[in-house]
Amino acid sequence: MKILMVCLGNICRSPLAHGLLRKKAADNIEVDSAGTGNWHEGEAPDHRMIRTARKHGVDISDLRARTFVVDDFDRFDVIYVMDQSNYNNVVKLARDQNDVKKVKLLLSTLEDSNEYEVPDPYFGGDDGFEHVFKLVDSATDAILKQQQ
Ligand code: 4NP
């Protein structure tokens, strides 16, 4: 199973999702992350996201941002996006319905959530990063449960 986590910059939400799933999953799950924008290409995750993840025992400092490419539709079985805007950006690049079917909102894995999007924490305070951690932690647990 190959899973790609996608957000806008690939420096806050999707590297966290990448690092959390990498830590929790067994060898049968391969995970990567990408951003729909290219502003942060090659950069490490935002220091606030690194710090929040570290506080919860997850090291994401080795990850480097890259931009989502059409090839990713071939390389991955599922493409989880963080919000509706990411969904629209990725689906715009889809070549056919098979590509479109691979794209899912990450929080659609949560059965009893009334939140559908992982909010962008970039312009906010520390609370936003903590909130992102809780949502992505629950969603990555749900992904593993689905695989069982
Ligand atoms: P991310 O957050 O999509 O969770 O990585 C953002 C990071 C950078 C920017 C926007 C969102 N930016 O505008 O540079």
mmCIF file with all atom_site columns, C-alpha atoms and ligand atoms in Angstrom:
data_model
loop_
_atom_site.group_PDB
_atom_site.id
_atom_site.type_symbol
_atom_site.label_atom_id
_atom_site.label_alt_id
_atom_site.label_comp_id
_atom_site.label_asym_id
_atom_site.label_entity_id
_atom_site.label_seq_id
_atom_site.pdbx_PDB_ins_code
_atom_site.Cartn_x
_atom_site.Cartn_y
_atom_site.Cartn_z
_atom_site.occupancy
_atom_site.B_iso_or_equiv
_atom_site.pdbx_formal_charge
_atom_site.auth_seq_id
_atom_site.auth_comp_id
_atom_site.auth_asym_id
_atom_site.auth_atom_id
_atom_site.pdbx_PDB_model_num
ATOM   1   C CA . MET A 1 1   ? 0.000   0.000  0.000   1.00 0.00 ? 1   MET A CA 1
ATOM   2   C CA . LYS A 1 2   ? 1.485   3.322  -1.071  1.00 0.00 ? 2   LYS A CA 1
ATOM   3   C CA . ILE A 1 3   ? 0.058   6.468  0.505   1.00 0.00 ? 3   ILE A CA 1
ATOM   4   C CA . LEU A 1 4   ? 0.808   10.093 -0.362  1.00 0.00 ? 4   LEU A CA 1
ATOM   5   C CA . MET A 1 5   ? -0.069  12.948 2.052   1.00 0.00 ? 5   MET A CA 1
ATOM   6   C CA . VAL A 1 6   ? -0.656  16.304 0.360   1.00 0.00 ? 6   VAL A CA 1
ATOM   7   C CA . CYS A 1 7   ? -1.111  19.875 1.624   1.00 0.00 ? 7   CYS A CA 1
ATOM   8   C CA . LEU A 1 8   ? -0.290  23.308 0.207   1.00 0.00 ? 8   LEU A CA 1
ATOM   9   C CA . GLY A 1 9   ? 3.309   24.007 1.251   1.00 0.00 ? 9   GLY A CA 1
ATOM   10  C CA . ASN A 1 10  ? 4.468   20.503 2.346   1.00 0.00 ? 10  ASN A CA 1
ATOM   11  C CA . ILE A 1 11  ? 6.055   22.082 5.414   1.00 0.00 ? 11  ILE A CA 1
ATOM   12  C CA . CYS A 1 12  ? 3.294   21.829 8.071   1.00 0.00 ? 12  CYS A CA 1
ATOM   13  C CA . ARG A 1 13  ? 0.377   19.405 7.732   1.00 0.00 ? 13  ARG A CA 1
ATOM   14  C CA . SER A 1 14  ? 1.478   16.782 5.195   1.00 0.00 ? 14  SER A CA 1
ATOM   15  C CA . PRO A 1 15  ? 5.004   16.248 6.637   1.00 0.00 ? 15  PRO A CA 1
ATOM   16  C CA . LEU A 1 16  ? 3.340   15.643 10.020  1.00 0.00 ? 16  LEU A CA 1
ATOM   17  C CA . ALA A 1 17  ? 0.965   13.102 8.436   1.00 0.00 ? 17  ALA A CA 1
ATOM   18  C CA . HIS A 1 18  ? 3.963   11.529 6.657   1.00 0.00 ? 18  HIS A CA 1
ATOM   19  C CA . GLY A 1 19  ? 6.027   11.315 9.877   1.00 0.00 ? 19  GLY A CA 1
ATOM   20  C CA . LEU A 1 20  ? 3.174   10.003 12.016  1.00 0.00 ? 20  LEU A CA 1
ATOM   21  C CA . LEU A 1 21  ? 2.163   7.273  9.576   1.00 0.00 ? 21  LEU A CA 1
ATOM   22  C CA . ARG A 1 22  ? 5.815   6.333  8.965   1.00 0.00 ? 22  ARG A CA 1
ATOM   23  C CA . LYS A 1 23  ? 6.261   5.886  12.700  1.00 0.00 ? 23  LYS A CA 1
ATOM   24  C CA . LYS A 1 24  ? 3.061   3.881  13.268  1.00 0.00 ? 24  LYS A CA 1
ATOM   25  C CA . ALA A 1 25  ? 2.902   1.708  10.142  1.00 0.00 ? 25  ALA A CA 1
ATOM   26  C CA . ALA A 1 26  ? 4.430   -1.675 9.430   1.00 0.00 ? 26  ALA A CA 1
ATOM   27  C CA . ASP A 1 27  ? 6.640   -2.378 6.398   1.00 0.00 ? 27  ASP A CA 1
ATOM   28  C CA . ASN A 1 28  ? 3.650   -3.032 4.108   1.00 0.00 ? 28  ASN A CA 1
ATOM   29  C CA . ILE A 1 29  ? 2.776   0.673  4.051   1.00 0.00 ? 29  ILE A CA 1
ATOM   30  C CA . GLU A 1 30  ? 4.945   3.120  2.146   1.00 0.00 ? 30  GLU A CA 1
ATOM   31  C CA . VAL A 1 31  ? 4.318   6.796  2.779   1.00 0.00 ? 31  VAL A CA 1
ATOM   32  C CA . ASP A 1 32  ? 5.477   10.066 1.231   1.00 0.00 ? 32  ASP A CA 1
ATOM   33  C CA . SER A 1 33  ? 4.250   13.669 1.195   1.00 0.00 ? 33  SER A CA 1
ATOM   34  C CA . ALA A 1 34  ? 4.093   16.593 -1.222  1.00 0.00 ? 34  ALA A CA 1
ATOM   35  C CA . GLY A 1 35  ? 2.689   20.109 -1.582  1.00 0.00 ? 35  GLY A CA 1
ATOM   36  C CA . THR A 1 36  ? 0.583   21.534 -4.383  1.00 0.00 ? 36  THR A CA 1
ATOM   37  C CA . GLY A 1 37  ? 2.650   24.744 -4.210  1.00 0.00 ? 37  GLY A CA 1
ATOM   38  C CA . ASN A 1 38  ? 6.387   24.914 -4.908  1.00 0.00 ? 38  ASN A CA 1
ATOM   39  C CA . TRP A 1 39  ? 7.453   27.838 -2.668  1.00 0.00 ? 39  TRP A CA 1
ATOM   40  C CA . HIS A 1 40  ? 9.144   25.634 -0.065  1.00 0.00 ? 40  HIS A CA 1
ATOM   41  C CA . GLU A 1 41  ? 10.731  23.016 -2.373  1.00 0.00 ? 41  GLU A CA 1
ATOM   42  C CA . GLY A 1 42  ? 13.701  21.381 -0.624  1.00 0.00 ? 42  GLY A CA 1
ATOM   43  C CA . GLU A 1 43  ? 12.965  22.950 2.768   1.00 0.00 ? 43  GLU A CA 1
ATOM   44  C CA . ALA A 1 44  ? 12.656  21.151 6.115   1.00 0.00 ? 44  ALA A CA 1
ATOM   45  C CA . PRO A 1 45  ? 9.258   21.299 7.838   1.00 0.00 ? 45  PRO A CA 1
ATOM   46  C CA . ASP A 1 46  ? 8.257   24.529 9.618   1.00 0.00 ? 46  ASP A CA 1
ATOM   47  C CA . HIS A 1 47  ? 10.099  24.690 12.986  1.00 0.00 ? 47  HIS A CA 1
ATOM   48  C CA . ARG A 1 48  ? 6.751   25.004 14.832  1.00 0.00 ? 48  ARG A CA 1
ATOM   49  C CA . MET A 1 49  ? 5.520   21.733 13.291  1.00 0.00 ? 49  MET A CA 1
ATOM   50  C CA . ILE A 1 50  ? 8.853   20.028 14.064  1.00 0.00 ? 50  ILE A CA 1
ATOM   51  C CA . ARG A 1 51  ? 8.565   21.199 17.693  1.00 0.00 ? 51  ARG A CA 1
ATOM   52  C CA . THR A 1 52  ? 4.939   20.093 18.104  1.00 0.00 ? 52  THR A CA 1
ATOM   53  C CA . ALA A 1 53  ? 5.679   16.674 16.591  1.00 0.00 ? 53  ALA A CA 1
ATOM   54  C CA . ARG A 1 54  ? 8.773   16.272 18.783  1.00 0.00 ? 54  ARG A CA 1
ATOM   55  C CA . LYS A 1 55  ? 6.713   17.069 21.875  1.00 0.00 ? 55  LYS A CA 1
ATOM   56  C CA . HIS A 1 56  ? 4.641   13.986 20.996  1.00 0.00 ? 56  HIS A CA 1
ATOM   57  C CA . GLY A 1 57  ? 7.693   11.813 20.266  1.00 0.00 ? 57  GLY A CA 1
ATOM   58  C CA . VAL A 1 58  ? 7.651   12.085 16.467  1.00 0.00 ? 58  VAL A CA 1
ATOM   59  C CA . ASP A 1 59  ? 10.739  13.245 14.531  1.00 0.00 ? 59  ASP A CA 1
ATOM   60  C CA . ILE A 1 60  ? 9.961   14.883 11.182  1.00 0.00 ? 60  ILE A CA 1
ATOM   61  C CA . SER A 1 61  ? 13.131  16.994 10.921  1.00 0.00 ? 61  SER A CA 1
ATOM   62  C CA . ASP A 1 62  ? 14.643  14.846 8.131   1.00 0.00 ? 62  ASP A CA 1
ATOM   63  C CA . LEU A 1 63  ? 11.731  15.426 5.714   1.00 0.00 ? 63  LEU A CA 1
ATOM   64  C CA . ARG A 1 64  ? 12.140  17.846 2.784   1.00 0.00 ? 64  ARG A CA 1
ATOM   65  C CA . ALA A 1 65  ? 9.381   19.575 0.838   1.00 0.00 ? 65  ALA A CA 1
ATOM   66  C CA . ARG A 1 66  ? 8.623   18.649 -2.752  1.00 0.00 ? 66  ARG A CA 1
ATOM   67  C CA . THR A 1 67  ? 5.902   19.596 -5.196  1.00 0.00 ? 67  THR A CA 1
ATOM   68  C CA . PHE A 1 68  ? 3.082   17.246 -6.208  1.00 0.00 ? 68  PHE A CA 1
ATOM   69  C CA . VAL A 1 69  ? 3.533   15.954 -9.775  1.00 0.00 ? 69  VAL A CA 1
ATOM   70  C CA . VAL A 1 70  ? 1.195   14.085 -12.156 1.00 0.00 ? 70  VAL A CA 1
ATOM   71  C CA . ASP A 1 71  ? 3.439   10.996 -11.835 1.00 0.00 ? 71  ASP A CA 1
ATOM   72  C CA . ASP A 1 72  ? 2.267   10.722 -8.218  1.00 0.00 ? 72  ASP A CA 1
ATOM   73  C CA . PHE A 1 73  ? -1.072  9.397  -9.495  1.00 0.00 ? 73  PHE A CA 1
ATOM   74  C CA . ASP A 1 74  ? 0.827   6.370  -10.840 1.00 0.00 ? 74  ASP A CA 1
ATOM   75  C CA . ARG A 1 75  ? 3.151   5.954  -7.867  1.00 0.00 ? 75  ARG A CA 1
ATOM   76  C CA . PHE A 1 76  ? 0.516   5.951  -5.096  1.00 0.00 ? 76  PHE A CA 1
ATOM   77  C CA . ASP A 1 77  ? -2.642  3.957  -4.297  1.00 0.00 ? 77  ASP A CA 1
ATOM   78  C CA . VAL A 1 78  ? -4.236  6.665  -2.159  1.00 0.00 ? 78  VAL A CA 1
ATOM   79  C CA . ILE A 1 79  ? -3.636  10.417 -2.082  1.00 0.00 ? 79  ILE A CA 1
ATOM   80  C CA . TYR A 1 80  ? -4.849  12.020 1.143   1.00 0.00 ? 80  TYR A CA 1
ATOM   81  C CA . VAL A 1 81  ? -5.342  15.790 1.031   1.00 0.00 ? 81  VAL A CA 1
ATOM   82  C CA . MET A 1 82  ? -5.760  18.051 4.056   1.00 0.00 ? 82  MET A CA 1
ATOM   83  C CA . ASP A 1 83  ? -8.482  20.419 2.845   1.00 0.00 ? 83  ASP A CA 1
ATOM   84  C CA . GLN A 1 84  ? -10.900 21.143 0.025   1.00 0.00 ? 84  GLN A CA 1
ATOM   85  C CA . SER A 1 85  ? -8.517  23.566 -1.655  1.00 0.00 ? 85  SER A CA 1
ATOM   86  C CA . ASN A 1 86  ? -5.795  20.869 -1.786  1.00 0.00 ? 86  ASN A CA 1
ATOM   87  C CA . TYR A 1 87  ? -8.442  18.506 -3.204  1.00 0.00 ? 87  TYR A CA 1
ATOM   88  C CA . ASN A 1 88  ? -9.291  20.936 -5.989  1.00 0.00 ? 88  ASN A CA 1
ATOM   89  C CA . ASN A 1 89  ? -5.599  21.559 -6.804  1.00 0.00 ? 89  ASN A CA 1
ATOM   90  C CA . VAL A 1 90  ? -4.804  17.843 -7.045  1.00 0.00 ? 90  VAL A CA 1
ATOM   91  C CA . VAL A 1 91  ? -7.948  16.858 -8.948  1.00 0.00 ? 91  VAL A CA 1
ATOM   92  C CA . LYS A 1 92  ? -7.229  19.584 -11.517 1.00 0.00 ? 92  LYS A CA 1
ATOM   93  C CA . LEU A 1 93  ? -4.145  17.525 -12.500 1.00 0.00 ? 93  LEU A CA 1
ATOM   94  C CA . ALA A 1 94  ? -5.996  14.201 -12.724 1.00 0.00 ? 94  ALA A CA 1
ATOM   95  C CA . ARG A 1 95  ? -5.918  12.564 -16.172 1.00 0.00 ? 95  ARG A CA 1
ATOM   96  C CA . ASP A 1 96  ? -8.966  10.338 -15.714 1.00 0.00 ? 96  ASP A CA 1
ATOM   97  C CA . GLN A 1 97  ? -11.547 9.072  -13.212 1.00 0.00 ? 97  GLN A CA 1
ATOM   98  C CA . ASN A 1 98  ? -9.094  6.496  -11.902 1.00 0.00 ? 98  ASN A CA 1
ATOM   99  C CA . ASP A 1 99  ? -6.786  9.327  -10.799 1.00 0.00 ? 99  ASP A CA 1
ATOM   100 C CA . VAL A 1 100 ? -9.690  11.263 -9.266  1.00 0.00 ? 100 VAL A CA 1
ATOM   101 C CA . LYS A 1 101 ? -10.806 8.198  -7.271  1.00 0.00 ? 101 LYS A CA 1
ATOM   102 C CA . LYS A 1 102 ? -7.435  8.045  -5.500  1.00 0.00 ? 102 LYS A CA 1
ATOM   103 C CA . VAL A 1 103 ? -7.862  11.499 -3.942  1.00 0.00 ? 103 VAL A CA 1
ATOM   104 C CA . LYS A 1 104 ? -9.526  11.624 -0.503  1.00 0.00 ? 104 LYS A CA 1
ATOM   105 C CA . LEU A 1 105 ? -9.835  14.116 2.323   1.00 0.00 ? 105 LEU A CA 1
ATOM   106 C CA . LEU A 1 106 ? -7.677  12.810 5.188   1.00 0.00 ? 106 LEU A CA 1
ATOM   107 C CA . LEU A 1 107 ? -10.443 13.389 7.740   1.00 0.00 ? 107 LEU A CA 1
ATOM   108 C CA . SER A 1 108 ? -12.882 11.258 5.724   1.00 0.00 ? 108 SER A CA 1
ATOM   109 C CA . THR A 1 109 ? -11.145 8.368  7.541   1.00 0.00 ? 109 THR A CA 1
ATOM   110 C CA . LEU A 1 110 ? -12.726 9.564  10.817  1.00 0.00 ? 110 LEU A CA 1
ATOM   111 C CA . GLU A 1 111 ? -16.216 8.151  11.214  1.00 0.00 ? 111 GLU A CA 1
ATOM   112 C CA . ASP A 1 112 ? -17.475 10.387 13.999  1.00 0.00 ? 112 ASP A CA 1
ATOM   113 C CA . SER A 1 113 ? -15.790 13.705 13.255  1.00 0.00 ? 113 SER A CA 1
ATOM   114 C CA . ASN A 1 114 ? -17.637 16.919 12.545  1.00 0.00 ? 114 ASN A CA 1
ATOM   115 C CA . GLU A 1 115 ? -14.455 18.394 11.053  1.00 0.00 ? 115 GLU A CA 1
ATOM   116 C CA . TYR A 1 116 ? -13.739 17.672 7.407   1.00 0.00 ? 116 TYR A CA 1
ATOM   117 C CA . GLU A 1 117 ? -10.566 19.673 6.852   1.00 0.00 ? 117 GLU A CA 1
ATOM   118 C CA . VAL A 1 118 ? -7.182  19.837 8.613   1.00 0.00 ? 118 VAL A CA 1
ATOM   119 C CA . PRO A 1 119 ? -6.898  23.636 8.956   1.00 0.00 ? 119 PRO A CA 1
ATOM   120 C CA . ASP A 1 120 ? -3.793  25.395 7.681   1.00 0.00 ? 120 ASP A CA 1
ATOM   121 C CA . PRO A 1 121 ? -1.799  26.371 10.820  1.00 0.00 ? 121 PRO A CA 1
ATOM   122 C CA . TYR A 1 122 ? 0.848   28.439 8.970   1.00 0.00 ? 122 TYR A CA 1
ATOM   123 C CA . PHE A 1 123 ? -0.426  31.932 9.828   1.00 0.00 ? 123 PHE A CA 1
ATOM   124 C CA . GLY A 1 124 ? -1.728  31.109 13.320  1.00 0.00 ? 124 GLY A CA 1
ATOM   125 C CA . GLY A 1 125 ? -0.343  30.394 16.792  1.00 0.00 ? 125 GLY A CA 1
ATOM   126 C CA . ASP A 1 126 ? 0.851   27.262 18.622  1.00 0.00 ? 126 ASP A CA 1
ATOM   127 C CA . ASP A 1 127 ? -2.727  26.147 19.358  1.00 0.00 ? 127 ASP A CA 1
ATOM   128 C CA . GLY A 1 128 ? -3.260  25.594 15.640  1.00 0.00 ? 128 GLY A CA 1
ATOM   129 C CA . PHE A 1 129 ? -0.279  23.244 15.427  1.00 0.00 ? 129 PHE A CA 1
ATOM   130 C CA . GLU A 1 130 ? -1.496  21.277 18.431  1.00 0.00 ? 130 GLU A CA 1
ATOM   131 C CA . HIS A 1 131 ? -4.967  21.001 16.882  1.00 0.00 ? 131 HIS A CA 1
ATOM   132 C CA . VAL A 1 132 ? -3.441  19.761 13.610  1.00 0.00 ? 132 VAL A CA 1
ATOM   133 C CA . PHE A 1 133 ? -1.478  17.153 15.578  1.00 0.00 ? 133 PHE A CA 1
ATOM   134 C CA . LYS A 1 134 ? -4.636  15.792 17.261  1.00 0.00 ? 134 LYS A CA 1
ATOM   135 C CA . LEU A 1 135 ? -6.559  15.551 13.975  1.00 0.00 ? 135 LEU A CA 1
ATOM   136 C CA . VAL A 1 136 ? -3.722  13.934 12.027  1.00 0.00 ? 136 VAL A CA 1
ATOM   137 C CA . ASP A 1 137 ? -2.911  11.560 14.904  1.00 0.00 ? 137 ASP A CA 1
ATOM   138 C CA . SER A 1 138 ? -6.536  10.299 14.911  1.00 0.00 ? 138 SER A CA 1
ATOM   139 C CA . ALA A 1 139 ? -6.676  10.055 11.124  1.00 0.00 ? 139 ALA A CA 1
ATOM   140 C CA . THR A 1 140 ? -3.444  8.049  10.867  1.00 0.00 ? 140 THR A CA 1
ATOM   141 C CA . ASP A 1 141 ? -4.796  5.651  13.535  1.00 0.00 ? 141 ASP A CA 1
ATOM   142 C CA . ALA A 1 142 ? -7.958  5.293  11.425  1.00 0.00 ? 142 ALA A CA 1
ATOM   143 C CA . ILE A 1 143 ? -5.938  4.539  8.270   1.00 0.00 ? 143 ILE A CA 1
ATOM   144 C CA . LEU A 1 144 ? -4.117  1.715  10.054  1.00 0.00 ? 144 LEU A CA 1
ATOM   145 C CA . LYS A 1 145 ? -7.375  0.325  11.415  1.00 0.00 ? 145 LYS A CA 1
ATOM   146 C CA . GLN A 1 146 ? -8.809  0.266  7.868   1.00 0.00 ? 146 GLN A CA 1
ATOM   147 C CA . GLN A 1 147 ? -5.771  -1.744 6.712   1.00 0.00 ? 147 GLN A CA 1
ATOM   148 C CA . GLN A 1 148 ? -6.308  -4.486 9.328   1.00 0.00 ? 148 GLN A CA 1
HETATM 149 P P1 . 4NP B 2 .   ? 1.017   23.531 4.826   1.00 0.00 ? 1   4NP B P1 1
HETATM 150 O O1 . 4NP B 2 .   ? 1.051   25.020 5.386   1.00 0.00 ? 1   4NP B O1 1
HETATM 151 O O2 . 4NP B 2 .   ? 0.198   23.565 3.570   1.00 0.00 ? 1   4NP B O2 1
HETATM 152 O O3 . 4NP B 2 .   ? 0.334   22.762 5.925   1.00 0.00 ? 1   4NP B O3 1
HETATM 153 O O4 . 4NP B 2 .   ? 2.452   23.125 4.604   1.00 0.00 ? 1   4NP B O4 1
HETATM 154 C C1 . 4NP B 2 .   ? 1.482   26.111 4.615   1.00 0.00 ? 1   4NP B C1 1
HETATM 155 C C2 . 4NP B 2 .   ? 2.812   26.397 4.513   1.00 0.00 ? 1   4NP B C2 1
HETATM 156 C C3 . 4NP B 2 .   ? 3.240   27.492 3.763   1.00 0.00 ? 1   4NP B C3 1
HETATM 157 C C4 . 4NP B 2 .   ? 2.302   28.289 3.142   1.00 0.00 ? 1   4NP B C4 1
HETATM 158 C C5 . 4NP B 2 .   ? 0.960   27.987 3.228   1.00 0.00 ? 1   4NP B C5 1
HETATM 159 C C6 . 4NP B 2 .   ? 0.549   26.889 3.971   1.00 0.00 ? 1   4NP B C6 1
HETATM 160 N N1 . 4NP B 2 .   ? 2.723   29.436 2.399   1.00 0.00 ? 1   4NP B N1 1
HETATM 161 O O5 . 4NP B 2 .   ? 1.860   30.205 1.972   1.00 0.00 ? 1   4NP B O5 1
HETATM 162 O O6 . 4NP B 2 .   ? 3.934   29.630 2.209   1.00 0.00 ? 1   4NP B O6 1
#
